[in-house]
Short mmCIF file of C-alpha atoms in Angstrom, two decimals:
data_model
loop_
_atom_site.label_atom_id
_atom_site.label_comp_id
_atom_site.label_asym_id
_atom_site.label_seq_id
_atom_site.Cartn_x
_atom_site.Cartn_y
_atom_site.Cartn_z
CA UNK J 289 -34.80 38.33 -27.37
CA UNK J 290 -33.44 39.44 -24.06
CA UNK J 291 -36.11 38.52 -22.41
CA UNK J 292 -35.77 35.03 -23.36
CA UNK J 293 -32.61 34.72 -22.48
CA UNK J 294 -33.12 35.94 -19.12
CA UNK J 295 -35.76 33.21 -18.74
CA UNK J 296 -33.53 30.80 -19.94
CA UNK J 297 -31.02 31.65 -17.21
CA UNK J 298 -33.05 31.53 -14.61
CA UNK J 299 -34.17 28.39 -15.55
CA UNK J 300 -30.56 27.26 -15.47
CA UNK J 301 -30.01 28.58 -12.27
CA UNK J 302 -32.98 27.30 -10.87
CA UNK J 303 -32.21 23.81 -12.34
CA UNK J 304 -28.69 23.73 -10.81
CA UNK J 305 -29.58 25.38 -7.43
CA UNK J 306 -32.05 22.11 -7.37
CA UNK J 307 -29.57 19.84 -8.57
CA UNK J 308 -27.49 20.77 -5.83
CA UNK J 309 -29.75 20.56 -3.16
CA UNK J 310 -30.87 16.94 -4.09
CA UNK J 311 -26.61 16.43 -3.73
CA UNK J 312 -26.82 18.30 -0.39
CA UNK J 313 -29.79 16.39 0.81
CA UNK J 314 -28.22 13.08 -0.43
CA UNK J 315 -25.17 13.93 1.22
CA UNK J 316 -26.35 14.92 4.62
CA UNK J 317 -29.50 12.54 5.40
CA UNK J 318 -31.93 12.84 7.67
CA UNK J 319 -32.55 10.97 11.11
CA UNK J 320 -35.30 8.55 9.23
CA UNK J 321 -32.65 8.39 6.41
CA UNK J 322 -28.92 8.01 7.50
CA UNK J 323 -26.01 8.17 5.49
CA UNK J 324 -25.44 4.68 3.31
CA UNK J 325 -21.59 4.74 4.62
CA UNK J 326 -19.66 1.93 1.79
CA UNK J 327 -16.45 0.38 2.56
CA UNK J 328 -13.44 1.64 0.95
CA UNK J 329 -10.35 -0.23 -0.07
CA UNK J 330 -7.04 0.72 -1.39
CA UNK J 331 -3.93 -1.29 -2.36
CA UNK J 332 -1.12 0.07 -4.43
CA UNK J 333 2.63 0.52 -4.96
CA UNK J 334 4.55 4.16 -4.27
CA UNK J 335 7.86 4.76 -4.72
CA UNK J 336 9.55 7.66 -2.08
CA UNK J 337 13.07 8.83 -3.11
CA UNK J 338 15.40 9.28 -0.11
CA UNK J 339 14.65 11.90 2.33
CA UNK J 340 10.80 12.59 0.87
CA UNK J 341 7.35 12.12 2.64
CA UNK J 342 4.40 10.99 0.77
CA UNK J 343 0.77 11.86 2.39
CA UNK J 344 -2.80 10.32 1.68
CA UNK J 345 -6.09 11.52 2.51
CA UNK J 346 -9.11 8.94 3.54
CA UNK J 347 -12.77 10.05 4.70
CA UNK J 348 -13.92 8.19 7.27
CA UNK J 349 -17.47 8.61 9.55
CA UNK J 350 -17.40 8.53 13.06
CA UNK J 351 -17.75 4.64 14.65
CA UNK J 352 -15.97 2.72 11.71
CA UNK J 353 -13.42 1.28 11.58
CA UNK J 354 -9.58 1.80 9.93
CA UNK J 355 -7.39 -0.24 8.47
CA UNK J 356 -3.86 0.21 7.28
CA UNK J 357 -0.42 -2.03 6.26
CA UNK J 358 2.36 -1.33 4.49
CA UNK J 359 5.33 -3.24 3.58
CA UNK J 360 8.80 -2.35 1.51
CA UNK J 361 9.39 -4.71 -1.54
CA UNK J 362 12.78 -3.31 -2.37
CA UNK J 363 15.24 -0.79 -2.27
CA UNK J 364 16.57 1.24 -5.26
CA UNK J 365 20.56 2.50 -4.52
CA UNK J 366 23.83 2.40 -2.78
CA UNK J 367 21.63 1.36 1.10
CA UNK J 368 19.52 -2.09 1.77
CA UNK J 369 18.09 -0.46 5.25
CA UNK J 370 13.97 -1.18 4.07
CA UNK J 371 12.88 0.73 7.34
CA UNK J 372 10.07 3.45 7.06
CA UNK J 373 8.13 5.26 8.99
CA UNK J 374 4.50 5.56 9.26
CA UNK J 375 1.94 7.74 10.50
CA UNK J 376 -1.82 8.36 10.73
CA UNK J 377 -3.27 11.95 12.18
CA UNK J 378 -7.13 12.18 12.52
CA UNK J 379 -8.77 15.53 11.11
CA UNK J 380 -7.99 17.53 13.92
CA UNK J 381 -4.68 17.27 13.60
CA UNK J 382 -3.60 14.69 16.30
CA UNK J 383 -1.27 12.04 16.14
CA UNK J 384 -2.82 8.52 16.13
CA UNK J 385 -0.42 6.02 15.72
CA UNK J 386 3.20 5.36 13.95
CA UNK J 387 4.94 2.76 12.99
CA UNK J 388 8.60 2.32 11.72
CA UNK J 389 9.75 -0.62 10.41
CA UNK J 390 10.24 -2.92 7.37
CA UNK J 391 5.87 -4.21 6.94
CA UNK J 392 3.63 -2.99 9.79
CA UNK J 393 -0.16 -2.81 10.16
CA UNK J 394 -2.04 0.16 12.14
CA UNK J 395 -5.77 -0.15 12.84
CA UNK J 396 -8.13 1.92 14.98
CA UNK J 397 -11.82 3.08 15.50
CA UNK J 398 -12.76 5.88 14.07
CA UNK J 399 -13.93 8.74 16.77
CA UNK J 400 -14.69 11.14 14.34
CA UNK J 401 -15.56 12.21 11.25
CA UNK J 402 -13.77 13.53 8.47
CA UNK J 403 -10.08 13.30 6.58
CA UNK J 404 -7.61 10.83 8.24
CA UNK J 405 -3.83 11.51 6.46
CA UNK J 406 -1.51 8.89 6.49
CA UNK J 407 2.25 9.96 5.85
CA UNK J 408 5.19 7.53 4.70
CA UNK J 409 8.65 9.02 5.72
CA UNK J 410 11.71 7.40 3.87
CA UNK J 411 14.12 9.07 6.21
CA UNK J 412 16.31 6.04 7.00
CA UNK J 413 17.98 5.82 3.25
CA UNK J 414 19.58 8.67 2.36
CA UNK J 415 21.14 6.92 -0.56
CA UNK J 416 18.03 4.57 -1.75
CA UNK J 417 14.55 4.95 -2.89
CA UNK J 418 12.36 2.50 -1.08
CA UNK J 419 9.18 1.06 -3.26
CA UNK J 420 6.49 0.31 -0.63
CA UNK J 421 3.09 -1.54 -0.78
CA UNK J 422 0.17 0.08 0.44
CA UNK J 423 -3.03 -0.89 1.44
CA UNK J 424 -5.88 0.69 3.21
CA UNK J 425 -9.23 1.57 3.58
CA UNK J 426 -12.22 1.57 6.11
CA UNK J 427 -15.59 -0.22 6.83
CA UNK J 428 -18.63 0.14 8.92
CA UNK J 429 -20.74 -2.57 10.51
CA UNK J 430 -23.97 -3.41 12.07
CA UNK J 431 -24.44 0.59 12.50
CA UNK J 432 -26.81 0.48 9.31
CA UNK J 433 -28.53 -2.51 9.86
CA UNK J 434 -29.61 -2.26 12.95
CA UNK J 435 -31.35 1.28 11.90
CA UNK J 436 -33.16 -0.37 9.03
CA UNK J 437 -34.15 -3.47 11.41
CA UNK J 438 -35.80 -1.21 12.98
CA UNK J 439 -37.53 0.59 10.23
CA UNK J 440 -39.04 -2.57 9.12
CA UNK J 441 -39.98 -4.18 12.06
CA UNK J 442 -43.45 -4.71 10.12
CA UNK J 443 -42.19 -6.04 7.26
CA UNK J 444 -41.59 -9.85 6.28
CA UNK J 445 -39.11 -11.50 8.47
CA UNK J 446 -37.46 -13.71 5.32
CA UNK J 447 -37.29 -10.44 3.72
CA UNK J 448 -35.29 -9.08 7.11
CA UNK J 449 -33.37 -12.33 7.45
CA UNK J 450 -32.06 -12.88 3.41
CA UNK J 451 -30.84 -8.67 4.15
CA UNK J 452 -29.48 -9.58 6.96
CA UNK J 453 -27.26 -12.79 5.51
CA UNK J 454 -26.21 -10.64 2.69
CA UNK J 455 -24.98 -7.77 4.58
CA UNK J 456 -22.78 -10.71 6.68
CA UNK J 457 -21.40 -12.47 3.32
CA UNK J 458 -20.79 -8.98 1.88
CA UNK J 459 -18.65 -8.30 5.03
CA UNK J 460 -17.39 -11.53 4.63
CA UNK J 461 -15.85 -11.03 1.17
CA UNK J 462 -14.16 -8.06 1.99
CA UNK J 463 -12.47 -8.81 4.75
CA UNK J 464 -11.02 -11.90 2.90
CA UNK J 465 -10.09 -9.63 -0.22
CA UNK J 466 -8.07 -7.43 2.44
CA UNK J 467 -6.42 -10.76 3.73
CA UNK J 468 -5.72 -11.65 0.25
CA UNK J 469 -3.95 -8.19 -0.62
CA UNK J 470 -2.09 -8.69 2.78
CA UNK J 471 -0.71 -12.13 1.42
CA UNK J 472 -0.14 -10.29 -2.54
CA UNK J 473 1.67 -7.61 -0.77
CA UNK J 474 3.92 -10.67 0.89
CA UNK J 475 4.25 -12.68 -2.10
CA UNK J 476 5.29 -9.76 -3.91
CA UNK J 477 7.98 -8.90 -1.51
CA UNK J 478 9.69 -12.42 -1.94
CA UNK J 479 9.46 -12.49 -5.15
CA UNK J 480 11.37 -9.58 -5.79
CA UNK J 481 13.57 -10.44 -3.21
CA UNK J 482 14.33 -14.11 -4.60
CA UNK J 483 14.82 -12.51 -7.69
CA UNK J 484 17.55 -10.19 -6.60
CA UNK J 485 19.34 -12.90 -4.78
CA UNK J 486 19.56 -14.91 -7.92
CA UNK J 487 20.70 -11.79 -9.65
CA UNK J 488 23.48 -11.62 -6.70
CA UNK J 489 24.63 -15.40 -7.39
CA UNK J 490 25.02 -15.22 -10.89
CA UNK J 491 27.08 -11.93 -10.90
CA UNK J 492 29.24 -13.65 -7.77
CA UNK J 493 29.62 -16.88 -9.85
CA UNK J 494 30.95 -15.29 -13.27
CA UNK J 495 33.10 -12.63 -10.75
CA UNK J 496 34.57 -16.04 -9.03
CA UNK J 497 34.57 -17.92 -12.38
CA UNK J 498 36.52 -14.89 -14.06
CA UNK J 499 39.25 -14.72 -11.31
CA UNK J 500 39.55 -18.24 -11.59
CA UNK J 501 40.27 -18.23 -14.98
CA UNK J 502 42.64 -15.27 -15.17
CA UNK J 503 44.72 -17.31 -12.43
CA UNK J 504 44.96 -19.86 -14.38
CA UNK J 505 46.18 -18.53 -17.15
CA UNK J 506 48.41 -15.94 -14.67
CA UNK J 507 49.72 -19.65 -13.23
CA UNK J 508 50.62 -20.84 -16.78
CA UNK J 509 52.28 -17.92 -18.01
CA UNK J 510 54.45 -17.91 -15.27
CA UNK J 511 55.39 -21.22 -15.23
CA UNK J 512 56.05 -20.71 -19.36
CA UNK J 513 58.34 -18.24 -18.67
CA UNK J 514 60.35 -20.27 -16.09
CA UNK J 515 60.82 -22.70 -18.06
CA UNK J 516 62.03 -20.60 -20.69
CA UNK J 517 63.96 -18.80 -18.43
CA UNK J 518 65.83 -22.02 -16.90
CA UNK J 519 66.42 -23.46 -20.87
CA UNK J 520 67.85 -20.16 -21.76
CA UNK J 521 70.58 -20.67 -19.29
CA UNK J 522 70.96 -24.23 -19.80
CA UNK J 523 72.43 -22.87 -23.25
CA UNK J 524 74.59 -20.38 -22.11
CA UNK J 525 76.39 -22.60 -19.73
CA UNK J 526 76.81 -25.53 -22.61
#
């Protein structure tokens, strides 16, 4: 009995000791075999209370290409100021680029690879929460295509050339569904801020619509009690 257990664990161990250096050997490549490097997109909402930073990771290979915008839909407390700052460090630890202000975009070529963090700094409300619109992500081209051109320079050329238009419409596509979260994140921000200006004008307009009623009626109990007033001595003097 012990003995087949033993041989069932090092079966185990030999299956996941293979496993993992199919993952290994996936992962790393070879020179006839590169990397298949995807592009990666992100677009969400955070919210960063007064005074906090928020920081994101994104892997990125060397000679790609990164991509980053922000903007602040709205502002939760006592200040409006929707300025934020931004900034990007590659994996060494050095500063890229910042921004600071209410929407900004910060792009660059990746020189090396490994984790890029981007930090969001809400250090300009100290009163308000700012909600802010992220979106991000990186992409490679012509890098991998022009390593399997040359792989199959034997091969058929419609074969080469139908690749070839694919990889462009593929690039294509997600460049326009980054311009298209670009405009969402816009939209969004007008929408919520038409939406809190309407808010504004109907609280101003039942405020002004208030006062003007309580003058009036202010203006006719005065004017009641004049009158009342001047009668009451009308009698007194008869």
């Amino acid at each position: 009995m012990f003995a087949l257990l033993s041989v069932a664990g090092l079966v185990a161990v030999s299956l996941v000791t293979s496993a993992k250096s199919q993952e290994a050997g996936t992962l790393v490549g070879s020179e006839d075999q590169p990397l298949l490097r995807k592009a990666e997109q992100h677009d969400f909402a955070i919210m960063i209370h007064p005074g906090d930073m928020e920081c994101f990771w994104q892997f990125a290979e060397q000679m790609g290409y990164f991509y980053f915008s922000y903007e602040v839909q709205r502002t939760l407390g006592m200040s409006h100021d929707h300025h934020i700052a931004a900034t990007i460090h590659a994996p060494q630890g050095f500063l890229i680029d910042t921004s600071q202000d209410v929407r900004g975009q910060i792009n660059f070529a990746t020189q090396e690879t490994g984790f890029y963090r981007l930090c969001l700094r809400n250090d300009q409300s100290r009163f308000s929460s700012v909600q802010v619109y992220l979106n991000l992500g990186v992409f490679y081209e012509g890098l991998e295509m022009d390593h399997k051109q040359n792989q199959r320079k034997q091969l058929n050329d419609t074969l080469d050339a139908i690749e070839v238009s694919t990889r462009r419409v593929e690039i294509h596509v997600f460049h326009v569904w980054r311009f298209y979260n670009f405009a969402r994140m816009r939209k969004v921000a007008d929408f919520l801020l038409l939406q809190s200006t309407y808010t504004y004008v109907n609280r101003w307009s039942a405020a002004q619509s208030l006062v003007i009623v309580l003058s009036g009626v202010l203006q006719l109990y005065f004017l009641k009690r004049l009158f009342t007033g001047s009668a009451a001595d009308t009698k007194l003097k008869c």
